[in-house]
Short mmCIF file of C-alpha atoms in Angstrom, two decimals:
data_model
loop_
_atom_site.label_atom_id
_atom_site.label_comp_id
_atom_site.label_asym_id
_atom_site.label_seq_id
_atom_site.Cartn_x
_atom_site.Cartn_y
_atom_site.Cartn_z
CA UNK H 1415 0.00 0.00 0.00
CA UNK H 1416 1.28 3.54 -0.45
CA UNK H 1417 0.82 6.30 2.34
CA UNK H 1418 -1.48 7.99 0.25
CA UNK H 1419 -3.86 5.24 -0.31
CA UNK H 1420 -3.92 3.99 3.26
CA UNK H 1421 -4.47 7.54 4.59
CA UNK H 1422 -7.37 7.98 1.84
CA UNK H 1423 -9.25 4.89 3.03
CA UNK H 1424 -8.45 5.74 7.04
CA UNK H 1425 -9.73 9.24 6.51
CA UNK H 1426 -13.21 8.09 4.57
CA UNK H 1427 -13.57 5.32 6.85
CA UNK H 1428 -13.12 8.21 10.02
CA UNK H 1429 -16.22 10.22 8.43
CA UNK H 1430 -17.90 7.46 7.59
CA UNK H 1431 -18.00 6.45 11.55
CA UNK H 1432 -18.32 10.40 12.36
CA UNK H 1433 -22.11 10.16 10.33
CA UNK H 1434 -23.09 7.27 11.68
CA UNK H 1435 -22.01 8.07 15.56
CA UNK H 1436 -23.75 11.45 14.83
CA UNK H 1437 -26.44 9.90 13.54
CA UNK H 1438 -26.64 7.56 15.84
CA UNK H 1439 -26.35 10.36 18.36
CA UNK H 1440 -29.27 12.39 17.20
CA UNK H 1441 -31.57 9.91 17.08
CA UNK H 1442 -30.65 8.82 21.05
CA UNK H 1443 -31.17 12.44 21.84
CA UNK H 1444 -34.80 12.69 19.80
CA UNK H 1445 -36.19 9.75 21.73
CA UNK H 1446 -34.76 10.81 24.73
CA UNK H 1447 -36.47 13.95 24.16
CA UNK H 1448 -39.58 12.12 23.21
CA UNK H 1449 -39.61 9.31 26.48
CA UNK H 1450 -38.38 12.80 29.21
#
């Protein structure tokens, strides 16, 4: 593998997690809001 390409897949896989943990995050905080 070369830097580069190792670094490109890292970074997309990072924001990949990012959306889903925010996602993830919002939708813990909606029903939270909806249950309180």
């Amino acid at each position: 593998f070369e830097i580069a390409e190792v670094m490109e897949i890292s970074t997309g896989r990072v924001s990949q997690i990012k959306k889903s943990a925010i996602a993830n995050l919002r939708s813990f905080i909606s029903n939270a809001q909806q249950v309180g």
